[in-house]
Short mmCIF file of C-alpha atoms and ligand atoms in Angstrom, two decimals:
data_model
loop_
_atom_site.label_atom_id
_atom_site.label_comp_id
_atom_site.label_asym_id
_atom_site.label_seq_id
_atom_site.Cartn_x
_atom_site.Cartn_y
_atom_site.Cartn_z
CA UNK A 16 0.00 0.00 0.00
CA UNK A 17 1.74 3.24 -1.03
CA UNK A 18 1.10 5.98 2.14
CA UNK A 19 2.18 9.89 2.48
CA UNK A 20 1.75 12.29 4.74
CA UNK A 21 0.94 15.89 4.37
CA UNK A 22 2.19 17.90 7.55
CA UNK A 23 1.62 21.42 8.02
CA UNK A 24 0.52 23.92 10.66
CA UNK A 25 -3.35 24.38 8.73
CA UNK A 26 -3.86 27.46 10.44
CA UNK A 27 -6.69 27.16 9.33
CA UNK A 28 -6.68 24.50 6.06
CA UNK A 29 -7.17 27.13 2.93
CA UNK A 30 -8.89 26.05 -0.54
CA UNK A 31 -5.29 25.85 -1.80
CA UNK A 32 -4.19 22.98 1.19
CA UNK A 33 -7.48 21.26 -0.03
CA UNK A 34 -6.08 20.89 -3.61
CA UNK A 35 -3.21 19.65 -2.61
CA UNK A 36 -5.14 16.89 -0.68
CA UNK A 37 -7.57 15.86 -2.84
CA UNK A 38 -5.21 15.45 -5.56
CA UNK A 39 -2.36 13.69 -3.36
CA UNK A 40 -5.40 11.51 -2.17
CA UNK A 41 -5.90 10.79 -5.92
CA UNK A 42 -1.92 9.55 -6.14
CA UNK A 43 -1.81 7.57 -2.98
CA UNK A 44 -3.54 4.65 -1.37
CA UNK A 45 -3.38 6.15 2.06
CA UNK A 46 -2.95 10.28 2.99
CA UNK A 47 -2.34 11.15 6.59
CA UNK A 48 -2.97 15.14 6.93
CA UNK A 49 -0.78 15.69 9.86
CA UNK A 50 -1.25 19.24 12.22
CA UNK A 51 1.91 19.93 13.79
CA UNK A 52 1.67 20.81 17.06
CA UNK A 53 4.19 23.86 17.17
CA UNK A 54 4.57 25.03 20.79
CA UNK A 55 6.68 27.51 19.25
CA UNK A 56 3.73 29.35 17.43
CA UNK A 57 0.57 31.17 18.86
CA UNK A 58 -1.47 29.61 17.05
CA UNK A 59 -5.57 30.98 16.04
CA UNK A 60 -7.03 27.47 16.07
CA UNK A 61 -5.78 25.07 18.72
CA UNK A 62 -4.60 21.49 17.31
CA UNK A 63 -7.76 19.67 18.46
CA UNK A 64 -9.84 22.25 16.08
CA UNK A 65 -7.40 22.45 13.37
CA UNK A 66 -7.91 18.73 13.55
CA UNK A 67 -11.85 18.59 13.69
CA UNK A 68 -11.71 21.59 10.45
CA UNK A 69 -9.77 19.34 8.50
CA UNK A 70 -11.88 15.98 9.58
CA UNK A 71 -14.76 17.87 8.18
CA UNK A 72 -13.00 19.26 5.08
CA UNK A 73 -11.99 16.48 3.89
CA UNK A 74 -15.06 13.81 5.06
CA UNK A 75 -15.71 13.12 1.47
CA UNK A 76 -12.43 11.30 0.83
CA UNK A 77 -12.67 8.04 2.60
CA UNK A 78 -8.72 7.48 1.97
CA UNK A 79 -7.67 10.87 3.90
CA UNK A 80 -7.26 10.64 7.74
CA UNK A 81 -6.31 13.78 10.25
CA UNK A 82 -4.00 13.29 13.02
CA UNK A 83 -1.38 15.81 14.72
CA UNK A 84 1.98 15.47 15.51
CA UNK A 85 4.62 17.07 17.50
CA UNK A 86 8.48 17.07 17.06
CA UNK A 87 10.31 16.05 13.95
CA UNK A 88 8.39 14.68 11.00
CA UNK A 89 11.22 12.33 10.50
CA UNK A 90 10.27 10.54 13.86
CA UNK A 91 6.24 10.77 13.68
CA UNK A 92 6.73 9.03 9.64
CA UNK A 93 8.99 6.64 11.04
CA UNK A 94 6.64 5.82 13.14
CA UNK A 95 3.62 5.82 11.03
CA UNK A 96 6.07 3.93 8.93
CA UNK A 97 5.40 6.43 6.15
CA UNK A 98 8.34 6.96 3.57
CA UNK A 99 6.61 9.94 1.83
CA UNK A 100 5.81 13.53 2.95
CA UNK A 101 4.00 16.15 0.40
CA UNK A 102 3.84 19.52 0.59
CA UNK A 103 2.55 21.76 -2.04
CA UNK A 104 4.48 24.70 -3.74
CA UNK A 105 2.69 27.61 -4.76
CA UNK A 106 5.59 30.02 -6.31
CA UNK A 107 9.21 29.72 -6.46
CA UNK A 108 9.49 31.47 -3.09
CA UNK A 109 8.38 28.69 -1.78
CA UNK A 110 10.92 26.73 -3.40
CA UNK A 111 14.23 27.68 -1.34
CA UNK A 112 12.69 26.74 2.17
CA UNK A 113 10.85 23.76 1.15
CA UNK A 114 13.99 22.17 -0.73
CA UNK A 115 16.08 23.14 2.74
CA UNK A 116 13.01 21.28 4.85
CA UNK A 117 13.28 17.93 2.35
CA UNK A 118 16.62 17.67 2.02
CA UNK A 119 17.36 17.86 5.93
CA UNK A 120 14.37 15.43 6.04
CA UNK A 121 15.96 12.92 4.02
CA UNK A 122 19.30 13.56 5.50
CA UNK A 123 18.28 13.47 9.31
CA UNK A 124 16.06 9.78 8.19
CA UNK A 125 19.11 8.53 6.41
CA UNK A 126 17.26 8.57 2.99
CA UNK A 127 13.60 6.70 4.71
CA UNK A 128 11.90 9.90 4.22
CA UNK A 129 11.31 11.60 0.62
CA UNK A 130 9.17 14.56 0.22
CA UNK A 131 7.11 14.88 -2.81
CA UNK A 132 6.24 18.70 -4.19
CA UNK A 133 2.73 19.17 -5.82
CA UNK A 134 2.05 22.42 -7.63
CA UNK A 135 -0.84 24.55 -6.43
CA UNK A 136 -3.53 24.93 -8.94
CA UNK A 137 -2.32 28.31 -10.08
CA UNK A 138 -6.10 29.80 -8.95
CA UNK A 139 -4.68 29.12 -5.33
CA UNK A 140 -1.26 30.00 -5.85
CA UNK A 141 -1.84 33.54 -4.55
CA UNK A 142 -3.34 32.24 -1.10
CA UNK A 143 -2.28 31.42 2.43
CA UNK A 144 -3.68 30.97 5.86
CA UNK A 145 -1.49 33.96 6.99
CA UNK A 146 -3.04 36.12 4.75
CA UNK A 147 -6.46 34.84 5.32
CA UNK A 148 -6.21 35.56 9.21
CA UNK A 149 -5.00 39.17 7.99
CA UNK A 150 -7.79 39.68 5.60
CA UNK A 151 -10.29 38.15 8.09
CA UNK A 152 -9.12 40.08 11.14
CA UNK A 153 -9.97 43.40 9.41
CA UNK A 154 -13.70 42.04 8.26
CA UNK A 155 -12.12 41.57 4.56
CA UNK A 156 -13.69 38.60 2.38
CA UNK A 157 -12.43 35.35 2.82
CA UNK A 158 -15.19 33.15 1.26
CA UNK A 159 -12.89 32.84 -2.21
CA UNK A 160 -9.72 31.24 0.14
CA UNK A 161 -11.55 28.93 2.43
CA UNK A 162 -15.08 26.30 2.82
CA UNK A 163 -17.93 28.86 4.29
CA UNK A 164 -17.74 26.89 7.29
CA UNK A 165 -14.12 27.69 7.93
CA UNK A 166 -14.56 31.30 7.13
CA UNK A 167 -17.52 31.31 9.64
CA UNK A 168 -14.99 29.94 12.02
CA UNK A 169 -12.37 32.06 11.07
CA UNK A 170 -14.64 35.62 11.63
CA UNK A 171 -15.86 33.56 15.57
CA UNK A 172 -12.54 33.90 16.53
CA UNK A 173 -11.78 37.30 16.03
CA UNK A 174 -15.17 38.40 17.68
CA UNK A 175 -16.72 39.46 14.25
CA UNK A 176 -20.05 38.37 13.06
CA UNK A 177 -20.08 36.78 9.59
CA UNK A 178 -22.01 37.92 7.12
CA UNK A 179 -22.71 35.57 3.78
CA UNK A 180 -20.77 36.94 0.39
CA UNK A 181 -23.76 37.86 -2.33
CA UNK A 182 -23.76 34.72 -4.68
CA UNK A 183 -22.54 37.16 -7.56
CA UNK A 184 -19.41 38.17 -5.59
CA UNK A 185 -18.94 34.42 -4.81
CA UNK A 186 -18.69 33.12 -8.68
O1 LIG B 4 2.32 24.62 7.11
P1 LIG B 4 3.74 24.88 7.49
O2 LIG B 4 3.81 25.68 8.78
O3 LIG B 4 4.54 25.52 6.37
O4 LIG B 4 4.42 23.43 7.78
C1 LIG B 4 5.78 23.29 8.17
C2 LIG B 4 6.09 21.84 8.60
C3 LIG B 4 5.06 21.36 9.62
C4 LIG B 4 6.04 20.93 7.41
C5 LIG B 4 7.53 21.80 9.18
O5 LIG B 4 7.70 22.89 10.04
C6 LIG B 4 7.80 20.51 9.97
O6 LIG B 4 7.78 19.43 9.44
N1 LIG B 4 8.03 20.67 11.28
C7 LIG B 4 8.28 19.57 12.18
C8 LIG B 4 9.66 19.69 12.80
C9 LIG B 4 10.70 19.05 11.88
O7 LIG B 4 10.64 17.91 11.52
N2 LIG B 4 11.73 19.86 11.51
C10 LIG B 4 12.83 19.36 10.69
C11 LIG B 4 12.82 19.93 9.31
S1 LIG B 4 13.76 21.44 9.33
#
C-alpha cells in the first residue's frame, strides 16, 4: 500500500491545502494530513480544532485521515512507517525553504523519508492561511480562500459576526 503524509501547521486548512489533498489523495492509497503541534507558534485554532476543520473538510475522501503530531516529522513518519511527505508549492518562493526542509528530512532519516512537491492549482497559488487571518481580522472577504464553514470559524474567533458573500461576488 503506497502511504504519504501531508504535515503542516493548517492554520486554518485554505482552498489551496485542499487541492493539494484531494489530488495527493488521488496519487496515494493512504494520505495522513498531519497538524503539527508547534509550541513555538501562537497559534488561532488550537490542534484539536485544526484537527476537527480538517476531519470535516476532507469527510468526502474516505482514503484521507487527520491526526497531529509534535516534534520532527522524521520521527512521527517513522513511526507511522510512512516513507513519503508532500507539501505543495505555490511560487518559487516557496521553493528555497521547502527544498532546505526535504533535504534535511531525508538527511536526518538517512534517505527513509522523501518529500514529494505538488504544484498549487495556479487559482490558489496567490493564497495562504497567513493572509487569510489578515484579511479576516480586518472584516475583509475570505469566502474565495476557504469552505464557508471555515470562514464562519475564522470571523468567531476574532469576535466578528459573519455575514454571507452575495452569490454574484462568490462566482
Ligand atoms: O504549514 P507549514 O507551517 O509551512 O508546515 C511546516 C512543517 C510542519 C512541514 C515543518 O515545520 C515541519 O515538518 N516541522 C516539524 C519539525 C521538523 O521535523 N523539523 C525538521 C525539518 S527542518
Amino acid at each position: 500500500m503506497k502511504a504519504a503524509i501531508y504535515p503542516g501547521s493548517f492554520d486554518p486548512v485554505t482552498f489551496g491545502h485542499l487541492d493539494v489533498i484531494r489530488r495527493a489523495a488521488s496519487i496515494f492509497d493512504e494520505l495522513t494530513v498531519s497538524v503539527l503541534n508547534n509550541t513555538q507558534k501562537t497559534p488561532l485554532f488550537s490542534v484539536e480544532e485544526r484537527v476537527r476543520i480538517l476531519e470535516e473538510a476532507t469527510k468526502d475522501l474516505p482514503n484521507v485521515k487527520v491526526d497531529s503530531f509534535s516534534g520532527l516529522l522524521i520521527d512521527y513518519a517513522r513511526k507511522k512507517d510512512v516513507h513519503v511527505a508532500i507539501r505543495g508549492l505555490r511560487a518559487i518562493t516557496d521553493f528555497e525553504y521547502e527544498l532546505q526542509i526535504a533535504q534535511t528530512n531525508r538527511k536526518l532519516s538517512g534517505g527513509e523519508l522523501d518529500t514529494i512537491f505538488l504544484t498549487t492549482s495556479l487559482e490558489y497559488a496567490y493564497l495562504s492561511s497567513s493572509s487569510v487571518k489578515e484579511i479576516a481580522e480586518f472584516h475583509g472577504d475570505i469566502s474565495q480562500c476557504v469552505p464557508e464553514f471555515v470562514a464562519r470559524l475564522v470571523y468567531e474567533k476574532f469576535g466578528h459576526e459573519y455575514k454571507q458573500q452575495p452569490l454574484a461576488e462568490r462566482l
